[in-house]
Amino acid sequence: MTTLNSKVPKGDNLSEKWSKYKEHINLVNPANKRNIDIIVVGTGLAGGSAAATLAELGYNVKAFCYQDSPRRAHSIAAQGGINAAKNYQGDGDSNYRLFYDTVKGGDYRSREANVHRLAEVSGNIIDQCVAQGVPFARDYGGLLDNRSFGGVLVSRTFYAKGQTGQQLLLGAYSAMNRQIARGKITMHNRHEMLDVVKVGGKARGIIARNLITGEIERHSAHAVVIASGGYGNVYFLSTNAMGSNATAAWKIHKKGAYFANPCYTQIHPTCIPRSGDYQSKLTLMSESLRNDGRIWVPKNIEDVKAIREGKLKPTQIAEENRDYYLERRYPAFGNLVPRDVASRAAKERCDAGYGVNATGEAVYLDFASAIQRYGKEQAKIHNINNPSESKILELGEAIVEAKYGNLFQMYEKIVAEDPYKTPMMIYPATHYTMGGVWVDYNLMTTVEGLYCIGEANFSDHGANRLGASALMQGLADGYFVLPYTIGDYLADDIRTGTISIDSKEFDDAEKEVKERLDFFINNEGTHSVDYYHKKLGKIMWEKCGMARNKKGLEEAIQEIQEVREDFWKNVKVPGSLNEFNQELEKAGRVADFLELGELFAKDALNREESCGGHFREEHVTEDGEAKRDDKNFAYVAAWEYTGKPSEAILHKEQLEFKDIELKTRSYK
Amino acid sequence: MNLTLKIWRQKGPQDKGQMVDYKVTDISEHMSFLEMMDVLNEQLVNSGDEPVAFDHDCREGICGMCSMYINGEAHGPDRGITTCQLHMRSFKDGDTIYIEPFRAAAFPVVKDLVVDRSSFDRIQHAGGYISVNTSGNTQDANSIPISKVDADEAMDAATCIGCGACVATCKNSSAMLFVGAKVSQYALLPQGQVEAADRVMNMVAQMDLEGFGNCTNTGACEVECPKGISLENIARMNREYMKATTKG
Ligand SMILES: Cc1cc2nc3c(=O)[nH]c(=O)nc-3n(C[C@H](O)[C@H](O)[C@H](O)COP(=O)(O)OP(=O)(O)OC[C@H]3O[C@@H](n4cnc5c(N)ncnc54)[C@H](O)[C@@H]3O)c2cc1C
Ligand code: SF4
Ligand code: FES
């Protein structure tokens, strides 16, 4: 059995570990790099930046993505921004402060050394992206602009309008294009990795399906990097792209890579609520809205009823009959409490029956007082004495439009209500997965030569991710961390030569993949893949969602097993193998979600504490807040697969906090 | 709402393809167009038929995957949006809706409504980048000041999502708006200027090689572009191209 060794360099001060590490690792001679192949699965920010950098260093890179182009990876959708400790604003930011905020924000469940390294390279990321032509926002002096995000006291978030993820991904994609043109990256678009191949205990290749022709292909390499993103779609409804999936991560888990903290998912508080059973995904409204919007539900349950029946409008409810519950419960932070706190508070109100839409799952995000405030301010600025009410509204709305116009427009398109005139409705939704494949300091999994980067791994965010940190981690891993750590490993492989794809190991893996696909096509079932995915999602949301308890989790495990059993008997997949078949793609992904879901519940059950995005109802303080248990649970739960999710074995990586004192998070 | 859908079905690139009629019932006006397609597909799967293949991923109007021709317009009747942002409230009970793939020689059909837009990628391989090493040894970002006006304009060009609506809607199947947007982003920034001439020459050459038509200034592309990419970008590309040809 593998022992869990984080490989964090011993000895040196935290702030010197990474630089000393780099000075002492083995290097691969440039002439030898030409003889080494690396497979990168996924071309989002993590995989795209890794592929480009590894190719530039001289390795032969084979990159894979399921979309028709790397530019369409889910990273494209990130809105708000990317953090970096540049201290351009002179407000006291530093590597240490970014490190500190990230560890605290993650509720002390991330690995100190990794987070410190992340903070150290964050500044480089911005330099790199600017050099590539990423059009970050600028101020009038031509210098880079910053904004501030939840959970921190400095302005360190770089952004490109509300499309930061898009611009960063296009930057990484352009770096890839340069290498594709040079022949150093072979890009396999519309290919899905369906298994990893191990030879002599080391990752030496993958089995992939060409999604257009259906052909099953073998690809070999000296090392394999998984950058396949997060598994939020285990909930069916989430803010993730429709195709985001766990397959690559789950397949490597089954081949020996431990899966860490699967129950750590982030529920984002400001999403557009679900409107009906047909709904396919949830749309995020940027967190920045909470800077000006006030969150409330009616105080009286009769008012709630009248609203749901359409007899009353929210604007008709008098100020004294509104419950601004975040301001009431958290006077210091108010509407700006971190994501996990805001999400739970909304759920608490809705569970108590105060939800304001038809499904009872929505609260108001109200801009009326911001519009008034800005309107009056503008009237003064423009020397308008005794402005009329309509003038105030006009002036105020103009300011709100300048700040959030595109978001208001997006809301109106989806909901068909004017958020300038009536409060928005919002509800929490699954957004980001902090759990993922366990990796050591080198970003290697528990399988030799198999790496995992970006959202697919677990290491940097602990139990709760702060805004604008995922993009930072993806690019840090891909541009600046993996290219060093993988070289140290590959230095031993310079004489290995090309890895053959004609071996028993490849035969076996391919056979397994084919059998599974055959099963789907030939099974004469009765229910569609979505039918099962929705069932799983419902269990996950109700019993493994924002708040969980022992009884619910035990039920969830049971129910997921039942759905899975039914799936393998009665799923129906039309069409054939050797063609473009989107139902077949979905079937494989949902099959994996049905196993991961169970491990998720098992992990949540094991963690007898509340921390970050993970709230156990049994572990609360007297006033109903999350209660962490550092004595017993300051560890990473890394699960080893042994045949069934129910039989997974728990390994613990004890977390040490030497540079930061463990403290209770409080936002009162 | 009850609707009649007339959808292009084509098994593969070699197949001839044809329009097929379908009926969907109880469609809510709150559904997105793609959710309406999900309802149809669920219906087809349940009755043992093959669902309609269509491209989509983010369903937020940003990835550029969802390409469809709806009632003769790329991304349907509303302006400034992608198909995933189109909602059924834009239609009426009893409507007949025609749904077809984007049609252009450089975008061959893969299946049903799915087309192959890899020609866009190849144009970018030809020069859609700044040749900078990803080593982390670049100069400090603030040592390259860029005026806010230029940065904003570069950003506007860079918002292109590579959806191909401009090509699909153009009677010449020209890719000038897409390539113009790419060229403009880099032309407006100080980075990568040394290779500006090669960049525009190579990208334009590849665009021609892929079989895209020529621009005859009809402006249909700008009207259909979900991201409001303006014709000015085509003009800028032409200027850059002229500059490049006269230089060498
Ligand atoms: C709406 C939204 C807004 C966000 N906003 C922000 C923000 O403002 N700031 C921030 O820091 N973070 C934000 N995030 C989070 C952030 O976008 C993601 O965590 C990050 O982009 C993940 O990058 P990645 O490279 O790890 O994975 P992804 O971008 O998800 O890429 C996954 C890649 O893997 C490929 N792939 C997956 N499975 C397979 C397979 N089996 N075979 C082959 N290829 C495969 C895909 O094709 C894709 O190329 C946001 C997320 C969402 C959903
Ligand atoms: S220019 Fe507009 S229409 Fe053309 S690909 Fe870009 S976003 Fe789409
Ligand atoms: S699905 Fe991404 S733009 Fe429509």
JSON list of N, CA, C and O in Angstrom, two decimals, chain B residues 53-78:
[
{"chain": "B", "resi": 53, "resn": "ALA", "atom": "N", "xyz": [-28.28, 15.81, -32.61]},
{"chain": "B", "resi": 53, "resn": "ALA", "atom": "CA", "xyz": [-26.98, 16.25, -32.13]},
{"chain": "B", "resi": 53, "resn": "ALA", "atom": "C", "xyz": [-26.85, 17.76, -32.31]},
{"chain": "B", "resi": 53, "resn": "ALA", "atom": "O", "xyz": [-27.16, 18.29, -33.38]},
{"chain": "B", "resi": 54, "resn": "PHE", "atom": "N", "xyz": [-26.46, 18.45, -31.25]},
{"chain": "B", "resi": 54, "resn": "PHE", "atom": "CA", "xyz": [-26.16, 19.88, -31.37]},
{"chain": "B", "resi": 54, "resn": "PHE", "atom": "C", "xyz": [-25.05, 20.24, -30.40]},
{"chain": "B", "resi": 54, "resn": "PHE", "atom": "O", "xyz": [-24.90, 19.62, -29.36]},
{"chain": "B", "resi": 55, "resn": "ASP", "atom": "N", "xyz": [-24.24, 21.22, -30.76]},
{"chain": "B", "resi": 55, "resn": "ASP", "atom": "CA", "xyz": [-23.11, 21.62, -29.93]},
{"chain": "B", "resi": 55, "resn": "ASP", "atom": "C", "xyz": [-23.55, 22.62, -28.86]},
{"chain": "B", "resi": 55, "resn": "ASP", "atom": "O", "xyz": [-24.33, 23.54, -29.15]},
{"chain": "B", "resi": 56, "resn": "HIS", "atom": "N", "xyz": [-23.01, 22.48, -27.68]},
{"chain": "B", "resi": 56, "resn": "HIS", "atom": "CA", "xyz": [-23.31, 23.41, -26.59]},
{"chain": "B", "resi": 56, "resn": "HIS", "atom": "C", "xyz": [-22.40, 23.04, -25.45]},
{"chain": "B", "resi": 56, "resn": "HIS", "atom": "O", "xyz": [-21.96, 21.91, -25.36]},
{"chain": "B", "resi": 57, "resn": "ASP", "atom": "N", "xyz": [-22.08, 23.96, -24.56]},
{"chain": "B", "resi": 57, "resn": "ASP", "atom": "CA", "xyz": [-21.36, 23.58, -23.34]},
{"chain": "B", "resi": 57, "resn": "ASP", "atom": "C", "xyz": [-21.67, 24.53, -22.19]},
{"chain": "B", "resi": 57, "resn": "ASP", "atom": "O", "xyz": [-22.32, 24.15, -21.24]},
{"chain": "B", "resi": 58, "resn": "CYS", "atom": "N", "xyz": [-21.24, 25.78, -22.29]},
{"chain": "B", "resi": 58, "resn": "CYS", "atom": "CA", "xyz": [-21.37, 26.66, -21.13]},
{"chain": "B", "resi": 58, "resn": "CYS", "atom": "C", "xyz": [-22.82, 27.02, -20.82]},
{"chain": "B", "resi": 58, "resn": "CYS", "atom": "O", "xyz": [-23.20, 27.21, -19.69]},
{"chain": "B", "resi": 59, "resn": "ARG", "atom": "N", "xyz": [-23.62, 27.15, -21.87]},
{"chain": "B", "resi": 59, "resn": "ARG", "atom": "CA", "xyz": [-25.01, 27.64, -21.76]},
{"chain": "B", "resi": 59, "resn": "ARG", "atom": "C", "xyz": [-25.07, 28.98, -21.03]},
{"chain": "B", "resi": 59, "resn": "ARG", "atom": "O", "xyz": [-26.00, 29.25, -20.28]},
{"chain": "B", "resi": 60, "resn": "GLU", "atom": "N", "xyz": [-24.06, 29.79, -21.22]},
{"chain": "B", "resi": 60, "resn": "GLU", "atom": "CA", "xyz": [-24.05, 31.14, -20.63]},
{"chain": "B", "resi": 60, "resn": "GLU", "atom": "C", "xyz": [-23.64, 32.18, -21.65]},
{"chain": "B", "resi": 60, "resn": "GLU", "atom": "O", "xyz": [-23.31, 33.30, -21.30]},
{"chain": "B", "resi": 61, "resn": "GLY", "atom": "N", "xyz": [-23.55, 31.79, -22.90]},
{"chain": "B", "resi": 61, "resn": "GLY", "atom": "CA", "xyz": [-23.23, 32.77, -23.93]},
{"chain": "B", "resi": 61, "resn": "GLY", "atom": "C", "xyz": [-21.76, 33.12, -24.04]},
{"chain": "B", "resi": 61, "resn": "GLY", "atom": "O", "xyz": [-21.41, 34.19, -24.55]},
{"chain": "B", "resi": 62, "resn": "ILE", "atom": "N", "xyz": [-20.86, 32.25, -23.58]},
{"chain": "B", "resi": 62, "resn": "ILE", "atom": "CA", "xyz": [-19.45, 32.64, -23.58]},
{"chain": "B", "resi": 62, "resn": "ILE", "atom": "C", "xyz": [-18.52, 31.65, -24.28]},
{"chain": "B", "resi": 62, "resn": "ILE", "atom": "O", "xyz": [-17.47, 32.03, -24.78]},
{"chain": "B", "resi": 63, "resn": "CYS", "atom": "N", "xyz": [-18.90, 30.37, -24.36]},
{"chain": "B", "resi": 63, "resn": "CYS", "atom": "CA", "xyz": [-17.96, 29.40, -24.94]},
{"chain": "B", "resi": 63, "resn": "CYS", "atom": "C", "xyz": [-18.01, 29.40, -26.46]},
{"chain": "B", "resi": 63, "resn": "CYS", "atom": "O", "xyz": [-17.06, 28.99, -27.12]},
{"chain": "B", "resi": 64, "resn": "GLY", "atom": "N", "xyz": [-19.14, 29.84, -27.02]},
{"chain": "B", "resi": 64, "resn": "GLY", "atom": "CA", "xyz": [-19.25, 29.92, -28.48]},
{"chain": "B", "resi": 64, "resn": "GLY", "atom": "C", "xyz": [-19.58, 28.61, -29.16]},
{"chain": "B", "resi": 64, "resn": "GLY", "atom": "O", "xyz": [-19.50, 28.50, -30.38]},
{"chain": "B", "resi": 65, "resn": "MET", "atom": "N", "xyz": [-19.96, 27.60, -28.40]},
{"chain": "B", "resi": 65, "resn": "MET", "atom": "CA", "xyz": [-20.26, 26.29, -28.99]},
{"chain": "B", "resi": 65, "resn": "MET", "atom": "C", "xyz": [-21.61, 26.25, -29.71]},
{"chain": "B", "resi": 65, "resn": "MET", "atom": "O", "xyz": [-21.72, 25.65, -30.78]},
{"chain": "B", "resi": 66, "resn": "CYS", "atom": "N", "xyz": [-22.65, 26.80, -29.09]},
{"chain": "B", "resi": 66, "resn": "CYS", "atom": "CA", "xyz": [-24.02, 26.53, -29.56]},
{"chain": "B", "resi": 66, "resn": "CYS", "atom": "C", "xyz": [-24.31, 27.21, -30.89]},
{"chain": "B", "resi": 66, "resn": "CYS", "atom": "O", "xyz": [-24.76, 28.32, -30.93]},
{"chain": "B", "resi": 67, "resn": "SER", "atom": "N", "xyz": [-24.07, 26.49, -31.95]},
{"chain": "B", "resi": 67, "resn": "SER", "atom": "CA", "xyz": [-24.26, 27.08, -33.27]},
{"chain": "B", "resi": 67, "resn": "SER", "atom": "C", "xyz": [-25.52, 26.51, -33.89]},
{"chain": "B", "resi": 67, "resn": "SER", "atom": "O", "xyz": [-25.64, 25.30, -34.03]},
{"chain": "B", "resi": 68, "resn": "MET", "atom": "N", "xyz": [-26.46, 27.34, -34.21]},
{"chain": "B", "resi": 68, "resn": "MET", "atom": "CA", "xyz": [-27.68, 26.88, -34.88]},
{"chain": "B", "resi": 68, "resn": "MET", "atom": "C", "xyz": [-28.24, 27.99, -35.71]},
{"chain": "B", "resi": 68, "resn": "MET", "atom": "O", "xyz": [-28.11, 29.16, -35.36]},
{"chain": "B", "resi": 69, "resn": "TYR", "atom": "N", "xyz": [-28.85, 27.58, -36.77]},
{"chain": "B", "resi": 69, "resn": "TYR", "atom": "CA", "xyz": [-29.58, 28.52, -37.62]},
{"chain": "B", "resi": 69, "resn": "TYR", "atom": "C", "xyz": [-31.05, 28.36, -37.28]},
{"chain": "B", "resi": 69, "resn": "TYR", "atom": "O", "xyz": [-31.61, 27.28, -37.45]},
{"chain": "B", "resi": 70, "resn": "ILE", "atom": "N", "xyz": [-31.70, 29.38, -36.78]},
{"chain": "B", "resi": 70, "resn": "ILE", "atom": "CA", "xyz": [-33.09, 29.26, -36.36]},
{"chain": "B", "resi": 70, "resn": "ILE", "atom": "C", "xyz": [-33.94, 30.22, -37.18]},
{"chain": "B", "resi": 70, "resn": "ILE", "atom": "O", "xyz": [-33.68, 31.43, -37.18]},
{"chain": "B", "resi": 71, "resn": "ASN", "atom": "N", "xyz": [-34.90, 29.68, -37.88]},
{"chain": "B", "resi": 71, "resn": "ASN", "atom": "CA", "xyz": [-35.74, 30.48, -38.78]},
{"chain": "B", "resi": 71, "resn": "ASN", "atom": "C", "xyz": [-34.89, 31.38, -39.67]},
{"chain": "B", "resi": 71, "resn": "ASN", "atom": "O", "xyz": [-35.15, 32.58, -39.82]},
{"chain": "B", "resi": 72, "resn": "GLY", "atom": "N", "xyz": [-33.83, 30.81, -40.20]},
{"chain": "B", "resi": 72, "resn": "GLY", "atom": "CA", "xyz": [-33.03, 31.54, -41.16]},
{"chain": "B", "resi": 72, "resn": "GLY", "atom": "C", "xyz": [-32.05, 32.54, -40.57]},
{"chain": "B", "resi": 72, "resn": "GLY", "atom": "O", "xyz": [-31.47, 33.34, -41.30]},
{"chain": "B", "resi": 73, "resn": "GLU", "atom": "N", "xyz": [-31.88, 32.52, -39.23]},
{"chain": "B", "resi": 73, "resn": "GLU", "atom": "CA", "xyz": [-30.92, 33.46, -38.64]},
{"chain": "B", "resi": 73, "resn": "GLU", "atom": "C", "xyz": [-29.96, 32.72, -37.70]},
{"chain": "B", "resi": 73, "resn": "GLU", "atom": "O", "xyz": [-30.39, 31.84, -36.95]},
{"chain": "B", "resi": 74, "resn": "ALA", "atom": "N", "xyz": [-28.70, 33.10, -37.76]},
{"chain": "B", "resi": 74, "resn": "ALA", "atom": "CA", "xyz": [-27.72, 32.50, -36.85]},
{"chain": "B", "resi": 74, "resn": "ALA", "atom": "C", "xyz": [-28.12, 32.87, -35.42]},
{"chain": "B", "resi": 74, "resn": "ALA", "atom": "O", "xyz": [-28.37, 34.05, -35.12]},
{"chain": "B", "resi": 75, "resn": "HIS", "atom": "N", "xyz": [-28.22, 31.90, -34.53]},
{"chain": "B", "resi": 75, "resn": "HIS", "atom": "CA", "xyz": [-28.61, 32.10, -33.13]},
{"chain": "B", "resi": 75, "resn": "HIS", "atom": "C", "xyz": [-30.04, 32.59, -32.96]},
{"chain": "B", "resi": 75, "resn": "HIS", "atom": "O", "xyz": [-30.43, 33.03, -31.87]},
{"chain": "B", "resi": 76, "resn": "GLY", "atom": "N", "xyz": [-30.86, 32.59, -34.01]},
{"chain": "B", "resi": 76, "resn": "GLY", "atom": "CA", "xyz": [-32.27, 32.92, -33.86]},
{"chain": "B", "resi": 76, "resn": "GLY", "atom": "C", "xyz": [-32.62, 34.39, -33.94]},
{"chain": "B", "resi": 76, "resn": "GLY", "atom": "O", "xyz": [-31.77, 35.22, -34.27]},
{"chain": "B", "resi": 77, "resn": "PRO", "atom": "N", "xyz": [-33.88, 34.70, -33.60]},
{"chain": "B", "resi": 77, "resn": "PRO", "atom": "CA", "xyz": [-34.43, 36.03, -33.89]},
{"chain": "B", "resi": 77, "resn": "PRO", "atom": "C", "xyz": [-33.87, 37.19, -33.05]},
{"chain": "B", "resi": 77, "resn": "PRO", "atom": "O", "xyz": [-33.84, 38.31, -33.54]},
{"chain": "B", "resi": 78, "resn": "ASP", "atom": "N", "xyz": [-33.46, 36.97, -31.82]},
{"chain": "B", "resi": 78, "resn": "ASP", "atom": "CA", "xyz": [-33.02, 38.10, -30.99]},
{"chain": "B", "resi": 78, "resn": "ASP", "atom": "C", "xyz": [-31.61, 38.56, -31.37]},
{"chain": "B", "resi": 78, "resn": "ASP", "atom": "O", "xyz": [-30.80, 37.78, -31.83]}
]
